[in-house]
Short mmCIF file of C-alpha atoms in Angstrom, two decimals:
data_model
loop_
_atom_site.label_atom_id
_atom_site.label_comp_id
_atom_site.label_asym_id
_atom_site.label_seq_id
_atom_site.Cartn_x
_atom_site.Cartn_y
_atom_site.Cartn_z
CA MET A 1 29.43 -49.66 36.15
CA PHE A 2 26.66 -51.07 33.90
CA ASP A 3 27.12 -54.51 35.48
CA GLN A 4 26.33 -52.89 38.91
CA LEU A 5 22.79 -51.81 37.79
CA PRO A 6 19.77 -54.07 38.92
CA PRO A 7 18.94 -56.76 36.53
CA GLU A 8 15.51 -55.30 35.70
CA ILE A 9 17.11 -51.89 34.58
CA ARG A 10 19.65 -53.61 32.48
CA GLU A 11 16.92 -55.66 30.74
CA HIS A 12 15.04 -52.43 29.95
CA ILE A 13 18.26 -50.83 28.67
CA ASP A 14 19.19 -53.68 26.54
CA ALA A 15 15.62 -53.70 25.12
CA LEU A 16 15.57 -49.91 24.37
CA LEU A 17 19.26 -49.64 23.10
CA PRO A 18 18.37 -50.85 19.59
CA THR A 19 15.65 -48.25 19.35
CA PHE A 20 18.12 -45.51 20.63
CA VAL A 21 20.62 -46.50 18.18
CA GLU A 22 18.13 -46.69 15.29
CA HIS A 23 16.57 -43.30 16.03
CA GLY A 24 20.07 -41.71 16.62
CA LEU A 25 21.10 -42.82 13.44
CA SER A 26 18.03 -41.51 11.74
CA MET A 27 18.61 -38.19 13.67
CA LEU A 28 22.16 -37.94 12.54
CA SER A 29 21.12 -38.72 9.05
CA ALA A 30 18.39 -36.09 9.03
CA ILE A 31 20.73 -33.39 10.39
CA LEU A 32 23.33 -34.30 7.77
CA ILE A 33 20.73 -34.15 4.92
CA LEU A 34 19.43 -30.81 6.31
CA ILE A 35 22.89 -29.26 6.45
CA ALA A 36 23.68 -30.75 2.88
CA GLY A 37 20.36 -29.52 1.58
CA PHE A 38 20.77 -25.86 2.75
CA TRP A 39 24.30 -25.92 1.38
CA PHE A 40 23.23 -27.33 -1.89
CA ALA A 41 20.29 -24.87 -2.21
CA GLY A 42 22.66 -21.95 -1.88
CA LYS A 43 24.94 -23.54 -4.59
CA ALA A 44 22.18 -24.26 -6.83
CA ARG A 45 20.97 -20.63 -6.66
CA THR A 46 24.43 -19.47 -7.62
CA TRP A 47 24.80 -21.92 -10.50
CA THR A 48 21.38 -21.11 -11.86
CA ILE A 49 22.14 -17.46 -11.94
CA SER A 50 25.58 -17.94 -13.42
CA GLY A 51 24.12 -20.36 -15.98
CA ILE A 52 21.28 -17.83 -16.97
CA ALA A 53 23.74 -14.99 -17.07
CA ARG A 54 25.36 -16.59 -20.12
CA VAL A 55 22.13 -16.34 -22.05
CA PRO A 56 22.06 -13.23 -24.09
CA GLY A 57 19.26 -10.72 -23.33
CA ILE A 58 18.57 -12.05 -19.63
CA ASP A 59 18.91 -9.28 -17.31
CA GLU A 60 20.03 -9.40 -13.43
CA MET A 61 16.41 -9.13 -12.42
CA LEU A 62 15.47 -12.37 -14.02
CA GLN A 63 18.56 -14.14 -12.98
CA ASN A 64 17.91 -13.52 -9.30
CA PHE A 65 14.23 -14.53 -9.68
CA PHE A 66 14.92 -17.85 -11.14
CA GLY A 67 17.76 -18.48 -8.81
CA THR A 68 15.60 -17.83 -5.93
CA MET A 69 12.88 -20.17 -7.17
CA VAL A 70 15.53 -23.06 -7.57
CA ARG A 71 16.74 -22.54 -4.03
CA TYR A 72 13.11 -22.90 -2.69
CA LEU A 73 12.59 -26.02 -4.64
CA VAL A 74 15.77 -27.66 -3.34
CA LEU A 75 14.67 -26.65 0.27
CA ILE A 76 11.33 -28.24 -0.09
CA PHE A 77 12.77 -31.51 -1.41
CA THR A 78 15.31 -31.39 1.51
CA LEU A 79 12.53 -31.15 4.03
CA LEU A 80 10.72 -33.98 2.54
CA ALA A 81 13.73 -36.14 2.55
CA VAL A 82 14.29 -35.27 6.33
CA LEU A 83 10.74 -36.28 7.26
CA ALA A 84 11.08 -39.54 5.14
CA LYS A 85 13.96 -40.51 7.42
CA PHE A 86 11.66 -40.41 10.43
CA GLY A 87 9.01 -42.70 8.73
CA VAL A 88 6.68 -39.99 7.50
CA GLN A 89 4.84 -40.85 4.43
CA THR A 90 5.54 -38.03 2.19
CA ALA A 91 2.78 -38.96 -0.38
CA SER A 92 0.17 -38.39 2.40
CA LEU A 93 2.12 -35.39 3.56
CA ILE A 94 2.23 -33.73 0.07
CA ALA A 95 -1.66 -34.36 0.03
CA LEU A 96 -2.03 -32.77 3.44
CA LEU A 97 0.16 -29.87 2.40
CA GLY A 98 -1.85 -29.39 -0.68
CA ALA A 99 -5.06 -29.16 1.35
CA ALA A 100 -3.28 -26.90 4.06
CA GLY A 101 -1.84 -24.80 1.20
CA LEU A 102 -5.36 -24.14 -0.22
CA ALA A 103 -6.36 -22.87 3.21
CA VAL A 104 -3.41 -20.79 3.78
CA GLY A 105 -3.81 -19.53 0.22
CA LEU A 106 -7.35 -18.33 1.00
CA ALA A 107 -5.99 -16.59 4.14
CA LEU A 108 -3.03 -15.04 2.41
CA GLN A 109 -4.64 -13.73 -0.90
CA GLY A 110 -2.64 -10.53 -0.69
CA THR A 111 0.65 -12.34 -0.37
CA LEU A 112 -0.09 -14.74 -3.17
CA SER A 113 -1.31 -11.91 -5.21
CA ASN A 114 2.23 -10.55 -5.01
CA VAL A 115 3.60 -13.75 -6.20
CA ALA A 116 1.38 -13.75 -9.18
CA ALA A 117 2.02 -10.21 -10.08
CA GLY A 118 5.77 -10.98 -9.91
CA VAL A 119 5.36 -13.75 -12.40
CA MET A 120 3.41 -11.36 -14.64
CA LEU A 121 6.04 -8.61 -14.38
CA LEU A 122 8.57 -11.31 -15.49
CA ILE A 123 6.50 -12.51 -18.43
CA PHE A 124 5.62 -8.87 -19.80
CA ARG A 125 8.73 -7.23 -18.27
CA PRO A 126 7.63 -3.61 -18.19
CA PHE A 127 10.98 -2.66 -16.70
CA ARG A 128 14.40 -4.05 -16.22
CA ALA A 129 17.05 -3.73 -13.46
CA GLY A 130 18.57 -0.37 -13.77
CA HIS A 131 15.34 1.43 -15.25
CA TYR A 132 13.99 4.45 -13.30
CA VAL A 133 10.18 3.96 -12.89
CA GLU A 134 7.40 5.61 -11.15
CA VAL A 135 4.29 3.90 -9.78
CA GLY A 136 1.63 4.95 -7.16
CA GLY A 137 3.52 8.09 -6.49
CA ILE A 138 6.84 6.20 -5.73
CA GLY A 139 9.78 6.62 -8.09
CA GLY A 140 13.12 4.86 -8.14
CA THR A 141 15.79 2.87 -9.99
CA VAL A 142 14.82 -0.78 -10.15
CA LYS A 143 17.20 -2.94 -8.13
CA LEU A 144 15.86 -6.40 -7.82
CA LEU A 145 12.36 -8.21 -8.34
CA SER A 146 11.76 -10.86 -5.97
CA LEU A 147 8.80 -13.21 -5.24
CA PHE A 148 6.92 -10.72 -3.26
CA THR A 149 8.34 -7.24 -3.68
CA THR A 150 10.18 -4.94 -6.02
CA GLU A 151 13.24 -3.09 -4.64
CA LEU A 152 13.75 0.47 -5.68
CA THR A 153 16.37 2.95 -4.89
CA THR A 154 15.53 6.68 -4.98
CA PRO A 155 17.82 9.23 -6.34
CA ASP A 156 18.88 10.31 -2.67
CA ASN A 157 19.75 6.59 -2.17
CA VAL A 158 16.67 5.62 -0.11
CA GLN A 159 15.81 1.80 -0.36
CA ILE A 160 12.14 1.23 -1.07
CA PHE A 161 10.26 -2.17 -1.26
CA VAL A 162 6.94 -2.18 -3.29
CA PRO A 163 4.58 -5.09 -3.20
CA ASN A 164 4.42 -6.55 -6.75
CA SER A 165 0.59 -6.37 -6.63
CA GLN A 166 0.77 -2.60 -6.41
CA ILE A 167 3.10 -2.30 -9.21
CA TRP A 168 1.08 -4.74 -11.60
CA GLY A 169 -2.32 -3.22 -10.52
CA GLN A 170 -1.48 0.48 -11.34
CA ALA A 171 -0.21 2.61 -14.05
CA LEU A 172 3.49 2.50 -14.35
CA LYS A 173 5.76 5.13 -15.88
CA ASN A 174 9.20 3.85 -17.12
CA TYR A 175 11.46 6.69 -17.83
CA SER A 176 14.35 4.63 -19.08
CA PHE A 177 12.45 2.34 -21.51
CA HIS A 178 13.08 4.30 -24.75
CA ALA A 179 16.57 5.57 -25.83
CA THR A 180 15.40 9.18 -26.42
CA ARG A 181 13.26 11.65 -24.44
CA ARG A 182 11.76 15.21 -25.23
CA VAL A 183 13.09 17.90 -22.76
CA ASP A 184 10.54 20.83 -22.30
CA PHE A 185 11.72 24.34 -21.38
CA SER A 186 9.90 27.40 -20.70
CA PHE A 187 11.61 30.86 -20.76
CA GLY A 188 9.92 34.06 -19.67
CA ILE A 189 10.90 37.49 -21.28
CA SER A 190 9.46 40.97 -20.56
CA TYR A 191 6.77 42.35 -22.76
CA GLY A 192 9.06 45.11 -23.91
CA ASP A 193 11.78 42.72 -25.17
CA ASP A 194 12.13 41.67 -28.83
CA ILE A 195 10.62 38.12 -29.10
CA ALA A 196 12.59 37.28 -32.21
CA LYS A 197 15.76 38.32 -30.61
CA ALA A 198 15.14 36.20 -27.51
CA MET A 199 14.30 33.18 -29.64
CA GLU A 200 17.39 33.53 -31.73
CA ALA A 201 19.45 33.70 -28.56
CA ILE A 202 17.82 30.67 -27.25
CA ARG A 203 18.22 28.76 -30.47
CA ALA A 204 21.86 29.59 -30.69
CA GLU A 205 22.38 28.01 -27.28
CA PHE A 206 20.48 24.90 -28.15
CA GLU A 207 22.14 24.28 -31.36
CA ALA A 208 25.63 24.59 -30.00
CA ASP A 209 24.94 21.77 -27.51
CA PRO A 210 25.77 18.43 -29.21
CA ARG A 211 23.42 16.62 -26.79
CA CYS A 212 20.36 18.12 -28.49
CA LEU A 213 19.30 15.82 -31.33
CA LYS A 214 18.86 17.13 -34.89
CA GLU A 215 15.83 14.76 -35.27
CA PRO A 216 13.14 15.29 -34.37
CA GLU A 217 13.68 19.08 -35.04
CA LEU A 218 13.83 21.53 -32.25
CA PHE A 219 10.42 23.11 -31.64
CA MET A 220 10.04 26.90 -30.47
CA GLY A 221 7.00 28.91 -29.97
CA VAL A 222 5.16 31.57 -27.69
CA GLY A 223 3.46 29.33 -25.17
CA ASN A 224 1.70 31.61 -22.89
CA LEU A 225 1.10 35.34 -22.32
CA GLY A 226 1.52 35.63 -18.47
CA ASP A 227 0.64 38.21 -16.13
CA SER A 228 4.13 39.76 -16.22
CA SER A 229 6.03 37.79 -18.94
CA VAL A 230 5.83 36.43 -22.60
CA ASP A 231 6.65 32.67 -21.93
CA ILE A 232 8.79 30.99 -24.69
CA THR A 233 8.31 27.16 -24.96
CA VAL A 234 11.13 25.09 -26.24
CA ARG A 235 10.97 21.41 -27.01
CA VAL A 236 14.04 19.48 -27.88
CA TRP A 237 14.94 15.71 -27.97
CA SER A 238 18.04 14.09 -26.32
CA ALA A 239 19.35 10.65 -25.23
CA THR A 240 17.46 9.44 -22.16
CA ALA A 241 20.76 9.60 -20.05
CA ASP A 242 21.34 13.20 -20.89
CA TYR A 243 17.71 14.56 -19.90
CA TRP A 244 18.63 16.14 -16.46
CA PRO A 245 22.22 17.30 -17.34
CA LEU A 246 20.91 18.95 -20.50
CA LYS A 247 17.99 20.60 -18.75
CA PHE A 248 20.04 22.05 -16.05
CA GLU A 249 23.01 23.06 -18.33
CA LEU A 250 20.76 24.79 -20.98
CA THR A 251 18.53 26.63 -18.47
CA ARG A 252 21.85 28.20 -17.00
CA ARG A 253 23.31 28.98 -20.22
CA VAL A 254 20.04 30.74 -21.66
CA LYS A 255 19.80 32.79 -18.57
CA GLU A 256 23.56 33.92 -18.99
CA ARG A 257 22.86 34.58 -22.65
CA PHE A 258 19.86 36.69 -21.79
CA ASP A 259 22.02 38.74 -19.37
CA ARG A 260 24.73 39.34 -22.08
CA GLU A 261 22.07 40.46 -24.69
CA GLY A 262 20.12 42.55 -22.34
CA ILE A 263 16.85 40.48 -22.55
CA THR A 264 14.97 40.83 -19.26
CA ILE A 265 13.60 37.90 -17.24
CA PRO A 266 10.69 39.74 -15.34
CA PHE A 267 9.83 39.42 -11.78
CA PRO A 268 6.20 39.16 -10.74
CA ALA A 269 5.02 42.67 -10.18
CA ARG A 270 1.87 44.32 -8.70
CA THR A 271 0.82 48.00 -9.13
CA VAL A 272 -1.09 49.39 -6.02
CA TYR A 273 -3.03 52.64 -6.53
CA ALA A 274 -3.69 54.54 -3.35
CA GLY A 275 -6.81 56.81 -3.57
CA LYS A 276 -7.43 59.94 -1.64
CA ASP A 277 -10.11 60.19 1.01
#
């Protein structure tokens, strides 16, 4: 069929055939490099995370961060290798990308500030994966720190992504940093009740719970004289993990102890006097 073509067309095909073969091979090589590069980038990330995981003291958050960095580096080298297959001068391209990167950096200052904040968070490490933190009115358990955002999960299992710059630029509360926390209570009793008796009942319930630490010592005192109640303030220390279970359990047990001993928890009351015309 090729022999039946006019001589002029056959001459053009013969002249272009080496070019098609050369570029076809370059295209095929570029596709293979791209596929291999993406595959190796994923593997490099996995290998990096596995290697760092063997180092004592490196938490999951750091492992994922460095794994992601390695993946991006492999992808960059892959793209440069693909461009080189098409004769693109990578040295000039790198210089061009540097200039373009400066322009893009000026346009994306907010995004780059998230990257810088992420690096600072990794260096100073104000929190780790699994810590419960609160920043900018948002609270949750830290799941992952990436280049741009920090992933939090709220107690009711809602996923929140917070830009790193917002975390680094604001006051941050880390409720899980210390091994122990102070648990504060306030119990109201009627003005007619015996304060010493109420305090003794409260102390008995607190001292019976092994989650209440002996040191620092339990504090108890009259914290406020309210409109309808005498408020007794109690401060006790516990392990951080026991904070909420202890608060809920002892609040219930003190209420039940008051009921057994006839100590009244007053309701807000108001006396209205009706005068005669």
